Coordinates of C-alpha atoms in Angstrom, one line a residue:
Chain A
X1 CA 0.0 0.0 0.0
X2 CA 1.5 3.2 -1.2
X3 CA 2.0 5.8 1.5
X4 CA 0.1 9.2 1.8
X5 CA 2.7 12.1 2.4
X6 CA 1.2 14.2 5.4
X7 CA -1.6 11.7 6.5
X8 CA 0.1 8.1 6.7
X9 CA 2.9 10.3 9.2
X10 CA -0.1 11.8 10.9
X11 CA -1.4 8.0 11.5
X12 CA 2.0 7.4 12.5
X13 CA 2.1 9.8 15.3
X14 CA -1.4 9.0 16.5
X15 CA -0.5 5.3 16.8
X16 CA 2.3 6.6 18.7
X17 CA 0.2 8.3 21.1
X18 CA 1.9 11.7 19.3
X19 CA -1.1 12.9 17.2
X20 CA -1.1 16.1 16.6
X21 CA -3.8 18.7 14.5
X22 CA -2.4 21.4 12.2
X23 CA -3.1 25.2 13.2
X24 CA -3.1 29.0 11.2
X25 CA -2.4 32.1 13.0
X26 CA -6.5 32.0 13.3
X27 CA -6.2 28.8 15.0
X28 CA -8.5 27.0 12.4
X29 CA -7.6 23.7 13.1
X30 CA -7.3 21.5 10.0
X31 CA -5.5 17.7 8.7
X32 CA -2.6 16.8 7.0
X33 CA -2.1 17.0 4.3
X34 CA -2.6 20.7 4.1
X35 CA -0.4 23.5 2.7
X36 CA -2.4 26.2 3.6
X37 CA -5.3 26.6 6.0
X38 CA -8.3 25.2 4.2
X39 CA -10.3 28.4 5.4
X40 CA -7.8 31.1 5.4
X41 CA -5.2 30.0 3.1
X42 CA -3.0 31.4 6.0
X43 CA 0.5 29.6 7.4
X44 CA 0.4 26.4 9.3
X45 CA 2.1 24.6 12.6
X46 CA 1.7 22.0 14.3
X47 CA -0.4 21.4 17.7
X48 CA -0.6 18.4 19.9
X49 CA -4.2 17.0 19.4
X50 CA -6.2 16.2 22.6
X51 CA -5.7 13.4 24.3
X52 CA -9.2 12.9 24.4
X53 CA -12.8 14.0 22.4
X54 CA -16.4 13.9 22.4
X55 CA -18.8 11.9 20.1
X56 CA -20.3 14.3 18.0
X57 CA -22.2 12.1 15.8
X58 CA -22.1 8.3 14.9
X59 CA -23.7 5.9 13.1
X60 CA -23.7 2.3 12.6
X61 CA -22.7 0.8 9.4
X62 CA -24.9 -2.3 8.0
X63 CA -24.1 -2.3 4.8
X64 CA -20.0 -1.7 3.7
X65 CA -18.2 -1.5 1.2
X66 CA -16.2 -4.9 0.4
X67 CA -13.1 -3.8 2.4
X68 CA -15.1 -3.6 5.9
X69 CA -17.5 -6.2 5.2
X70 CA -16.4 -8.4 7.1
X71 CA -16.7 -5.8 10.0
X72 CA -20.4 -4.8 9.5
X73 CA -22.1 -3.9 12.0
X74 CA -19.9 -1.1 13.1
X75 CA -20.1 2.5 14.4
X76 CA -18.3 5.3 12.9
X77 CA -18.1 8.4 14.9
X78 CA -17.1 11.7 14.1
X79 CA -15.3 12.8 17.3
X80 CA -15.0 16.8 18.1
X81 CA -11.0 17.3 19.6
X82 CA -11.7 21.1 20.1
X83 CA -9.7 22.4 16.9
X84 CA -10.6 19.7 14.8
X85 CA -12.7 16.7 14.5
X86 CA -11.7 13.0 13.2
X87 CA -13.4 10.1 11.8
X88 CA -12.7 6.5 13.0
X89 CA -14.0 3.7 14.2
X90 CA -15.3 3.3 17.1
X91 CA -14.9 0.2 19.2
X92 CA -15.2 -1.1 22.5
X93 CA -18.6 -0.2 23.2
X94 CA -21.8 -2.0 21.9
X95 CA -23.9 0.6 19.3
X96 CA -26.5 0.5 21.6
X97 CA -24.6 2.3 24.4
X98 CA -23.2 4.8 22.1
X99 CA -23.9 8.3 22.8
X100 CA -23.2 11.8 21.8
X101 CA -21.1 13.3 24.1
X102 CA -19.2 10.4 25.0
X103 CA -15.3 10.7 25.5
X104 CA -13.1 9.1 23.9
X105 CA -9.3 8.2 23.1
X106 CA -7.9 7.8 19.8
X107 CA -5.9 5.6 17.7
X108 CA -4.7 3.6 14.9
X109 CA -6.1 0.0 13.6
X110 CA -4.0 -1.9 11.5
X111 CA -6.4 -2.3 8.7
X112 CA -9.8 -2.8 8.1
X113 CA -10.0 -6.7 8.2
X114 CA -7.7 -6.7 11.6
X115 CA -8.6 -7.0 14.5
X116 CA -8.6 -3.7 17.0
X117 CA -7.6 -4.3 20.5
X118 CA -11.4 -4.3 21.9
X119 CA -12.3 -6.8 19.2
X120 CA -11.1 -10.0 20.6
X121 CA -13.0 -12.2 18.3
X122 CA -9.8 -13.8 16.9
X123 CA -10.2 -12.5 13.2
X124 CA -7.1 -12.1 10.9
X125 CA -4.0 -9.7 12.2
X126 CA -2.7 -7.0 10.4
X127 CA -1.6 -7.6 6.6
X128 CA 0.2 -5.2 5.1
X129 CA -2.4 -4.5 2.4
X130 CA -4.8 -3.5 4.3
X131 CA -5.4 0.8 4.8
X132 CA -5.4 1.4 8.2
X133 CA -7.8 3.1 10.1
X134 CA -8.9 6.1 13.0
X135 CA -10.4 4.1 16.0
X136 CA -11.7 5.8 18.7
X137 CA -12.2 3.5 22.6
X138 CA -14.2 4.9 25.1
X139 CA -12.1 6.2 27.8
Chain B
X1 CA -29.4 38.7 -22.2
X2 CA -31.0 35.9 -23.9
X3 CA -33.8 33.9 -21.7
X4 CA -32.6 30.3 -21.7
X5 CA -35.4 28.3 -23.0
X6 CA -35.9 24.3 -22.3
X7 CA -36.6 23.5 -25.6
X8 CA -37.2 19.8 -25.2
X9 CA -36.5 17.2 -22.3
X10 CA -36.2 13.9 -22.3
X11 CA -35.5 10.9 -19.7
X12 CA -35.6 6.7 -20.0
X13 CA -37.4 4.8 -17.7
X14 CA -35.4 4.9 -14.3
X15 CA -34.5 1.2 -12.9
X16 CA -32.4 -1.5 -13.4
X17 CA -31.6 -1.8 -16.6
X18 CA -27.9 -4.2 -16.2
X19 CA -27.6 -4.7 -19.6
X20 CA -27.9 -1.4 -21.1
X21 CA -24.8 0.6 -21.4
X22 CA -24.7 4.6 -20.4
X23 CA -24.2 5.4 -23.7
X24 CA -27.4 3.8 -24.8
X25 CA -29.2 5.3 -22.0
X26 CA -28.2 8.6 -22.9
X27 CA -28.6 8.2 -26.8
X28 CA -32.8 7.2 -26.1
X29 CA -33.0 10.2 -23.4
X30 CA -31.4 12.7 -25.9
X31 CA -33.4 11.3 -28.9
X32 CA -36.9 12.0 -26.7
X33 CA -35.5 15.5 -25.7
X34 CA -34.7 16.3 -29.5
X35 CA -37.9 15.1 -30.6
X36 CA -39.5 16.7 -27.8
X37 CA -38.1 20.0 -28.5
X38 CA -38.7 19.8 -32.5
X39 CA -34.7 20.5 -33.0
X40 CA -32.5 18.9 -35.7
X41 CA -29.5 17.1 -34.6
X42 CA -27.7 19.2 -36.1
X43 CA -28.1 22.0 -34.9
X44 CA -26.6 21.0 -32.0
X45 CA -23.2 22.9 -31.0
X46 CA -22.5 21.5 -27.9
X47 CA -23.2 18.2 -26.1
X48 CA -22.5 18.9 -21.6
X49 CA -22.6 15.3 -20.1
X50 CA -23.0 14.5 -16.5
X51 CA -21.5 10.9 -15.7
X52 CA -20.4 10.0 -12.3
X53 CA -18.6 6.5 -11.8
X54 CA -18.2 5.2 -15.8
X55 CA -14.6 4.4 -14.5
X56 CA -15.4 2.5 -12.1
X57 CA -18.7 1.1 -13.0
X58 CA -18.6 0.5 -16.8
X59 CA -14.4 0.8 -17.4
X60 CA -15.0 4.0 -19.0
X61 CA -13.4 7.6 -19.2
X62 CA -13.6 10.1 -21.3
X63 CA -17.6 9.7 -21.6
X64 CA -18.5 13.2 -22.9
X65 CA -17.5 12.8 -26.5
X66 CA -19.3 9.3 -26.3
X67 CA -22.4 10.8 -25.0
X68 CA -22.3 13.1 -28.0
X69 CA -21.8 9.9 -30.7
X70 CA -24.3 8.0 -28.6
X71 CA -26.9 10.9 -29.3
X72 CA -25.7 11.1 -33.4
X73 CA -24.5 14.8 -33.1
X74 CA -20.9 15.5 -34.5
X75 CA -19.7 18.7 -31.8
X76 CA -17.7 19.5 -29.1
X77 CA -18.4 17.7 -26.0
X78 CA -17.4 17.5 -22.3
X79 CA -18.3 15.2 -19.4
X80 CA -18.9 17.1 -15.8
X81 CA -18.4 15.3 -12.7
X82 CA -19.2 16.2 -9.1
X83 CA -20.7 13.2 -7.4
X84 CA -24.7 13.1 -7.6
X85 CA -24.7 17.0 -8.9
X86 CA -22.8 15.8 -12.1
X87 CA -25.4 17.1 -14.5
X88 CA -26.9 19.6 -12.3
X89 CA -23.1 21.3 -12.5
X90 CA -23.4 19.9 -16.6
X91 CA -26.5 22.4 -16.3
X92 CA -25.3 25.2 -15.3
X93 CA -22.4 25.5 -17.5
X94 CA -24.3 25.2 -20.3
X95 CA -26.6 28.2 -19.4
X96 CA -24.0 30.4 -18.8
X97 CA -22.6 28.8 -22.6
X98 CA -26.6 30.5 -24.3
X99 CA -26.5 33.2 -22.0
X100 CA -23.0 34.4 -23.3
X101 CA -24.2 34.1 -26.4
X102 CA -21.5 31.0 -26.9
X103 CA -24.6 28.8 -28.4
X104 CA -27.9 29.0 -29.3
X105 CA -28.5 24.9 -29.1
X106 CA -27.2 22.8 -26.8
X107 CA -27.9 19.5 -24.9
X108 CA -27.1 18.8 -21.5
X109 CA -27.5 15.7 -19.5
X110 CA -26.8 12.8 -17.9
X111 CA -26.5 9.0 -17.7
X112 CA -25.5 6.2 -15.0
X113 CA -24.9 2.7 -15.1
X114 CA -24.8 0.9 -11.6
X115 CA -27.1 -2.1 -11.2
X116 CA -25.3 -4.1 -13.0
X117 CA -22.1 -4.3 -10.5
X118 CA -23.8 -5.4 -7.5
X119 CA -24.5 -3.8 -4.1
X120 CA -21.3 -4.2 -2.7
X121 CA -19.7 -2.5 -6.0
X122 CA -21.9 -0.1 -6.0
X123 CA -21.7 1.0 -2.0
X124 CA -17.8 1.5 -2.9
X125 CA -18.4 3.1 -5.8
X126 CA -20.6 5.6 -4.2
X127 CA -18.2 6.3 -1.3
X128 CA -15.5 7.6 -3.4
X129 CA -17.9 10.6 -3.2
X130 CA -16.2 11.0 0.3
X131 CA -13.0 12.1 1.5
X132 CA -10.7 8.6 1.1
X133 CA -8.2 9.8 3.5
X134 CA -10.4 10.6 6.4
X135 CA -13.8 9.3 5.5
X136 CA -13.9 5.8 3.6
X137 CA -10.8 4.5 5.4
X138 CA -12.8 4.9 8.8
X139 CA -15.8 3.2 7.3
X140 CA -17.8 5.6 6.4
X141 CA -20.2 4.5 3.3
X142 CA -22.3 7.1 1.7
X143 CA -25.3 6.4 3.7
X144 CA -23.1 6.1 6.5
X145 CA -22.8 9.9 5.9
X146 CA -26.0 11.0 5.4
X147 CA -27.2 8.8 9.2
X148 CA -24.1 11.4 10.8
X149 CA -25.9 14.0 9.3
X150 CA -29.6 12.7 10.2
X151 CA -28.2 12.2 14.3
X152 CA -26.1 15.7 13.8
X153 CA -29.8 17.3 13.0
X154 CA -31.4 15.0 15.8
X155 CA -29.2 16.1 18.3
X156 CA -29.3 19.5 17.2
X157 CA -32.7 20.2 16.1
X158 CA -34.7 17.4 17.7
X159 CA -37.2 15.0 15.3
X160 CA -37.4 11.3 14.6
X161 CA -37.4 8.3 12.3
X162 CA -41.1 8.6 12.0
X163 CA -40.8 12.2 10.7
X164 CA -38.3 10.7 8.1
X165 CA -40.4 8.2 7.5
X166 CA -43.4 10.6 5.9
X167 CA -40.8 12.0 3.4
X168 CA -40.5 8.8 2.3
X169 CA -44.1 8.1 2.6
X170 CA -44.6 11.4 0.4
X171 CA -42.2 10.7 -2.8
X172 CA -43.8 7.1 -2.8
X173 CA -47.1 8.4 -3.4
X174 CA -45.8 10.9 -5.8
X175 CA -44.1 8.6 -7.9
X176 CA -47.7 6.6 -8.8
X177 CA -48.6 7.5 -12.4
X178 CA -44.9 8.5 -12.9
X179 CA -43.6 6.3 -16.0
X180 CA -40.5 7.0 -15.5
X181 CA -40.3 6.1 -11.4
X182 CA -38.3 2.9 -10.7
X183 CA -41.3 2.4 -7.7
X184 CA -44.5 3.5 -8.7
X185 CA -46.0 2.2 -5.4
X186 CA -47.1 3.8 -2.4
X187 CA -45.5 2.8 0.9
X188 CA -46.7 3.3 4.7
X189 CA -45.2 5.0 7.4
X190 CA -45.0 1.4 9.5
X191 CA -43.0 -0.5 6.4
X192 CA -40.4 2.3 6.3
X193 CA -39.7 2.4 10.5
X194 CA -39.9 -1.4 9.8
X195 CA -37.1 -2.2 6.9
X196 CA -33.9 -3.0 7.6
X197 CA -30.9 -0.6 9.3
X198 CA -28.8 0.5 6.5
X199 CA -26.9 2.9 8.6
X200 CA -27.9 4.1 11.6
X201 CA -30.5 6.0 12.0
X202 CA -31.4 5.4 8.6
X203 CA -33.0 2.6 7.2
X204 CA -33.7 0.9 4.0
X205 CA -36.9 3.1 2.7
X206 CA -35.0 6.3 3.9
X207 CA -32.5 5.4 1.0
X208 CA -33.2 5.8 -2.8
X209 CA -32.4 3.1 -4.9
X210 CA -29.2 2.1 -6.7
X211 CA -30.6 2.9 -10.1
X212 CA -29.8 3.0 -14.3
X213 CA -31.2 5.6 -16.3
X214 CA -30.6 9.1 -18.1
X215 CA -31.7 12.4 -18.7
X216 CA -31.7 14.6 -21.1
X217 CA -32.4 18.4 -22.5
X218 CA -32.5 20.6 -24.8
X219 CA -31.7 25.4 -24.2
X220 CA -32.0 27.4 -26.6
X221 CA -31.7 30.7 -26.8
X222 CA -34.9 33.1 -27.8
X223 CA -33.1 34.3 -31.4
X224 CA -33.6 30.4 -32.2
X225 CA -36.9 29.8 -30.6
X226 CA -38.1 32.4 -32.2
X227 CA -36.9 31.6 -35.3
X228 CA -38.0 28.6 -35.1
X229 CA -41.6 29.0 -33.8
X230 CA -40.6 26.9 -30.9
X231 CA -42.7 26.0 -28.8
X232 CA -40.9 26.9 -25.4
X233 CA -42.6 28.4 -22.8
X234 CA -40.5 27.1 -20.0
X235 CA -36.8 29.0 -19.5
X236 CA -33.8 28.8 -16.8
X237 CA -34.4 32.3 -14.9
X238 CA -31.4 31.5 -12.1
X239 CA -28.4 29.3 -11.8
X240 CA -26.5 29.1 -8.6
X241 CA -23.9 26.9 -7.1
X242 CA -22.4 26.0 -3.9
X243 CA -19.2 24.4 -2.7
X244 CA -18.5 22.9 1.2
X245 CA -15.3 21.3 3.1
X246 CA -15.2 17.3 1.2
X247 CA -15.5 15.7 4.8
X248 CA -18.3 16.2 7.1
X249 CA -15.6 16.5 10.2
X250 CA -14.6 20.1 8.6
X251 CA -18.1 21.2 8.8
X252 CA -19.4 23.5 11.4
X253 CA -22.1 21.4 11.7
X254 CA -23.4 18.2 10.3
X255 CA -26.6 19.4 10.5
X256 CA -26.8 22.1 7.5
X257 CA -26.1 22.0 3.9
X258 CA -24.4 25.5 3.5
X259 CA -23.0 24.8 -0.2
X260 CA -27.0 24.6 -0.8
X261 CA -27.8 28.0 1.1
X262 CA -25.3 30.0 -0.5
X263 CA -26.2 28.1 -4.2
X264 CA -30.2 29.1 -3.8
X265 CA -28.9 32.6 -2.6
X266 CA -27.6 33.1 -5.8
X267 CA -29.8 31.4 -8.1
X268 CA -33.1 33.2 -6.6
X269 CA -30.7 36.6 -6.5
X270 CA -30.2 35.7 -10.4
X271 CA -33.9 34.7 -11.1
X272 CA -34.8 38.1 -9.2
X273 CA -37.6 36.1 -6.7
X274 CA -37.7 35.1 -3.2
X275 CA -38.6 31.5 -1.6
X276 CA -42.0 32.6 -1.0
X277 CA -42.5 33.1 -5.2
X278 CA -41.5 29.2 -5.4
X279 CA -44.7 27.2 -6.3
X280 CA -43.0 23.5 -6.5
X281 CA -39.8 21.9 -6.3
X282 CA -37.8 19.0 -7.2
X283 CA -34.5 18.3 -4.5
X284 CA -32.4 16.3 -3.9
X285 CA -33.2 13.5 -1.3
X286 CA -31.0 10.9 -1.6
X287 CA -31.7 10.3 1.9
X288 CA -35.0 11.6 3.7
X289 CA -32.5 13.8 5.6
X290 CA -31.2 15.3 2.7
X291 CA -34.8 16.6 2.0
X292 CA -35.0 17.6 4.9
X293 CA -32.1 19.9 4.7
X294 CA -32.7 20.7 1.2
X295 CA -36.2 22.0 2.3
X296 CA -34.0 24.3 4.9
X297 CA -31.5 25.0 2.6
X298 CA -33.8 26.7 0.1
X299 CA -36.1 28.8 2.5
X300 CA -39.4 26.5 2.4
X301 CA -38.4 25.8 6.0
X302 CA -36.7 27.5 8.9
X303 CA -33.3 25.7 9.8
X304 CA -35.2 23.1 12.3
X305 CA -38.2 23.0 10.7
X306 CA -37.9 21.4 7.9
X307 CA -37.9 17.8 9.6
X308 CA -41.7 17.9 10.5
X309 CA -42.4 20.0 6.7
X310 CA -43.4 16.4 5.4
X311 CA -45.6 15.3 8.4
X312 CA -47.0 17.9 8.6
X313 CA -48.8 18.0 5.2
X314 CA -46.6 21.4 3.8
X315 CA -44.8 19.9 1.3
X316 CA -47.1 17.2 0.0
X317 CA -48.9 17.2 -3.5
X318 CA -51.7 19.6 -1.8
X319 CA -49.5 21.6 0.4
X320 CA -48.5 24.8 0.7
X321 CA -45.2 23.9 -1.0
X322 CA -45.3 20.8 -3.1
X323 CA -41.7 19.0 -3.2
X324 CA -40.7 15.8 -5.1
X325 CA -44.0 15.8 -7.3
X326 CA -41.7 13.2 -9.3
X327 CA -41.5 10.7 -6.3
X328 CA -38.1 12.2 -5.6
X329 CA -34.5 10.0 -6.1
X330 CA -36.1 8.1 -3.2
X331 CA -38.8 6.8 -5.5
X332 CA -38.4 7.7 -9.0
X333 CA -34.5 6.8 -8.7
X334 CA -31.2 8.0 -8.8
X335 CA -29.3 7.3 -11.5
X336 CA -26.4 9.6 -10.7
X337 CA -24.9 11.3 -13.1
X338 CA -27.9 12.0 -14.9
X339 CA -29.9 13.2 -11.8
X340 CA -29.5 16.9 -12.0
X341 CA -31.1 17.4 -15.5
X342 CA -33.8 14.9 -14.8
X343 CA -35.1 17.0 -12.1
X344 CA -35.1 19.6 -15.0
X345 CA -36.8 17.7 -16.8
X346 CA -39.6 17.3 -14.2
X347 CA -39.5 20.6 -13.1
X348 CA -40.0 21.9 -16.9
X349 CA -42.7 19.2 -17.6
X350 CA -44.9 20.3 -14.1
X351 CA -44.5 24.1 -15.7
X352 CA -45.8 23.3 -19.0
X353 CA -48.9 21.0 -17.6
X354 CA -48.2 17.7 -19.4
X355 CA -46.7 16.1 -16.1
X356 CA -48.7 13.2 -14.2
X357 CA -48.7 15.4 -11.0
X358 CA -49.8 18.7 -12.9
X359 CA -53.1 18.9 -11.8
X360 CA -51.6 19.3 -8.4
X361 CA -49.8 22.7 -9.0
X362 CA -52.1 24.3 -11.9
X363 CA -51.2 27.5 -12.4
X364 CA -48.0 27.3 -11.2
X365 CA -45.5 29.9 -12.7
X366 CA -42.2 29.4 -11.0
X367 CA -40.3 26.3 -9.8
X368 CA -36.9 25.0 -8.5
X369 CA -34.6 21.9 -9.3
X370 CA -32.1 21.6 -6.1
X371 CA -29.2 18.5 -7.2
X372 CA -25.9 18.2 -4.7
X373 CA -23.2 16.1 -4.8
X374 CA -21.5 13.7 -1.9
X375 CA -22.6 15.1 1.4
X376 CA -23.4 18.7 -0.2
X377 CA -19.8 19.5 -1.0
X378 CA -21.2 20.5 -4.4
X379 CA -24.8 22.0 -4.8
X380 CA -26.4 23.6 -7.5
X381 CA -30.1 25.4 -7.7
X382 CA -32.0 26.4 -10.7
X383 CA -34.8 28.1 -11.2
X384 CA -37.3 27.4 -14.0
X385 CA -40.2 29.9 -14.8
X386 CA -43.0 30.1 -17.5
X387 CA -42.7 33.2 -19.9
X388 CA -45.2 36.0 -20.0

C-alpha cells in the first residue's frame, strides 16, 4: 500500500500516542495534508491534538463497502477534539450504548479486516495490504 | 441577455436496466429531448454530459465525447463530474454557454450505469464521493454519511425516524402514475420504520435506490426559438452553485447543507424572486434527511423546521409547497450522473402542464430543481419559470 505524504505520518504519530492537529495564525484547526489553512489560506504549525474527544455524531454501518464487510455492524463516529474533529472507528462499546457526548481516546487499527484491540474475536491480524484506520475507545 | 429556453427534455425509464450501457441510455434520453423539443441534430453545437462513476462502473473515461456519438451529433463535447450533482453542474455550464451568447442549441445531460455491479460494488463506488483519507478508510459508506448527518440534526434540532419516514411516505405516493419512477408504489409510514438498518438511524426506505437511467435536455436561446416557432414556454431564470469542506468533520455542523444555502442565494438573487415566489420543487433527497435539509437549505423551512415539513402535510402534492411531485430519487431513482437534469426535466414538464402530477400545482408559474453532490460538498439550484 503506497503511503500518503502528510496523512500516513499523521497515522503514525497517532498510533504513537503523538497525534497532533495542524493550526493558522486563526487557529483554524485542519488535517494533513494541508499547505495552507483550508479556510484562510493562512501559514500552518503543528499542535498536539487532545488526548481525548467527544462523540459528536455516529452511526452504525450495516451495509460496507467490500473492504469492511467483514466488520459490519460497526459505528463510525465523528469525534470533536476542540480544533478539529476525526473520523474512525469506534470500538469497544456496543452501538447501543453509544452516545453523543461520549469521550473518547484515539488511535490507529492496522487495517480494516484486523482486528482492534477491543475486538477480541480472533479475526485475521494486520496484513500489510490493508489501509489502516482512525479508531476511537471509550475512555 | 438571452432567456434560456428548455426546448425539449427527455429521460428513460429509471430502474435496473444491467444490460444497457450509459451510452445507450443517454442516446434514447437525448433522442426523446430532441424530438421533444422539434430540434434537428444538427443543430446542435454543444453536447455537456454528466456521468459520475463510468470508471469504475462501466471501465470508461472520457464519456462526454461518447455521449455526443451516442446521441448522433458530431460537436464538441465534455463530461462534468461532481458526485450526484454531475449534470446539475453539466446544467449550469451550459446556461452560462446560451447566455454568453456561446450557443444558441445545446444538450445537457446525464446518464448512469450501476445495477449491474452489484451492491457491494456499488456501496464503494458511491463512497468515493467521500474524503478517502479521512472518510472511507474509517468506514464511512455514503449512507453512512447521510445517518451522521440525520443524528447531527437529531441532536441539534430534535425530530425522529417517523418524521423521516413521511418523506419517504410522500415521494412514494408521488411517484404513482410516474412512468419514469423505478417504484410506482405507495408505501406506509409502518413498512419504512420497519425495513432493515442501513446505517444508523437510517433505514432501508430512507434510502433511494441504486438505479440505471438518463436524462436529457435541450436550451435554446430566444433568437432560435423564435426563429423557429418553438414552442418553449419554459426558461432557466437562475443558476446558482455552492461548494462545502469534502468531509463532514470540517463542517461547522453536520446538520446544515451550506453549499446549498449560498447556491439558492444566488440562483433566486439571479432569477430576481424570493422563496415565498416558489410554487413546486424538485430536491435532492437521496436520503429523507437530505430533503430535509434541502427543504431548509432553500427557504421552504426554517433551519429546524424542515424535519416535520413532510408530516406535517406542507410539502405534500396539496400543500402549501409541493416537493418531489416526481417521487423524488427516493422513489423515482437515482441514476447519478444524470440526476441533475432529470429534475429539469420534471420541473419543466410540471410548468408546461403535461406532467402526471400537474393537476396538483395548476397554475403554477415558478419552480426549483435543487441537485448536490456527496454530502453537499457540491450543490447547485436552478430556477425554472413560464414566460409571460
Amino acid at each position: 500500500m503506497a503511503r500518503d505524504a502528510g496523512y500516513d505520518d499523521f497515522l503514525d504519530a497517532l498510533a504513537d500516542g503523538t497525534g497532533y492537529y495542524l493550526a493558522c495564525e486563526n487557529d483554524h484547526g485542519s488535517l494533513p495534508p494541508r499547505r495552507v489553512c483550508p479556510r484562510c489560506g493562512g501559514d500552518l504549525r503543528e499542535e498536539p491534538l487532545p488526548e481525548t474527544g467527544d462523540v459528536a455524531s455516529y452511526t452504525e454501518v450495516h451495509v460496507a463497502t467490500p473492504s469492511f464487510v467483514d466488520d459490519a455492524p460497526y459505528v463510525t463516529a465523528v469525534v470533536d477534539f476542540g480544533p478539529v474533529n476525526l473520523t474512525g472507528i469506534l470500538r469497544g462499546v456496543d452501538a447501543d450504548d453509544v452516545e453523543t457526548g461520549m469521550t473518547v481516546t484515539v488511535g490507529v487499527d492496522g487495517g480494516a479486516s484486523a482486528e482492534g484491540e477491543a475486538g477480541g474475536d480472533g479475526g485475521e491480524t494486520g496484513d500489510a495490504e490493508t489501509e489502516r484506520s482512525v479508531v476511537f475507545e471509550p475512555r | 441577455m438571452t432567456n434560456v429556453r428548455v426546448a425539449g427534455v427527455g429521460l428513460t425509464h429509471f430502474g435496473s436496466h444491467p444490460e444497457r450501457t450509459s451510452r445507450d441510455l443517454f442516446a434514447e434520453a437525448g433522442a426523446v429531448a430532441l424530438e421533444d423539443a422539434g430540434v434537428p441534430r444538427e443543430d446542435v453545437e454543444s453536447v455537456f454530459y454528466g456521468n459520475f462513476m463510468g470508471e469504475v462502473a462501466e471501465h470508461q473515461g472520457h464519456t462526454g465525447p461518447l455521449a455526443a456519438e451516442a446521441l448522433g451529433v458530431r460537436a464538441p463535447a465534455t463530461r462534468y463530474e461532481s458526485a450526484c450533482a454531475s449534470s446539475g453542474v453539466a446544467l449550469r455550464q451550459a446556461v452560462k454557454d446560451v447566455r454568453n451568447g456561446e450557443a444558441d442549441v445545446l444538450v445537457v445531460g446525464g446518464a448512469e450505469r450501476m445495477s449491474h455491479v452489484g451492491t457491494d460494488e456499488t456501496t464503494e463506488g458511491l463512497a468515493i464521493a467521500a474524503d478517502d483519507l479521512y472518510e472511507v478508510r474509517a468506514g464511512l459508506t455514503f449512507p453512512g454519511a447521510y445517518g451522521l448527518m440525520a443524528r447531527a440534526y437529531f441532536e441539534e434540532h430534535g425530530g425522529s425516524r417517523e418524521d423521516l419516514a413521511h418523506i419517504a411516505v410522500k415521494n412514494h405516493a408521488n411517484a404513482v402514475g410516474n412512468e419514469h419512477a423505478q417504484y410506482q408504489k405507495e408505501i406506509t409510514v409502518e413498512q419504512a420504520l420497519d425495513s432493515p438498518t442501513v446505517a444508523s438511524p437510517l433505514h432501508l426506505y430512507d434510502a433511494c435506490p441504486i438505479t440505471d437511467g438518463a436524462s436529457a435536455a435541450v436550451l435554446v436561446s430566444d433568437d432560435y426559438a423564435d426563429e423557429h416557432d418553438l414552442d418553449a414556454p419554459v426558461a432557466v431564470t437562475g443558476t446558482g452553485q455552492g461548494g462545502d469542506m469534502m468531509a463532514l468533520q470540517d463542517r461547522a455542523s453536520m446538520a446544515a447543507s451550506p453549499a446549498a444555502d449560498d447556491a439558492a442565494a444566488e440562483a433566486y438573487d439571479d432569477a430576481g424572486i424570493d422563496a415565498d415566489d416558489v410554487d413546486l420543487a424538485e430536491v435532492h433527497d437521496c436520503f429523507t434527511i437530505a430533503e430535509v435539509l434541502a427543504v431548509e437549505s432553500l427557504g421552504f423551512a426554517e433551519r429546524g423546521d424542515g424535519i416535520t415539513a413532510a408530516r406535517e402535510g406542507e410539502t405534500r402534492k396539496d400543500g402549501r409547497i409541493p416537493v418531489n411531485l416526481s417521487g423524488g430519487l427516493k422513489a423515482k431513482g437515482h441514476p447519478v450522473g444524470a440526476t441533475g437534469v432529470s429534475q429539469l426535466a420534471e420541473v419543466t414538464s410540471l410548468l408546461r402542464g403535461d406532467h402526471h402530477n400537474s393537476d396538483a400545482v395548476s397554475g403554477a408559474r415558478v419552480g426549483v430543481a435543487h441537485n448536490a453532490g456527496g454530502t453537499v460538498a457540491s450543490a447547485t439550484v436552478h430556477v425554472l419559470e413560464v414566460l409571460d
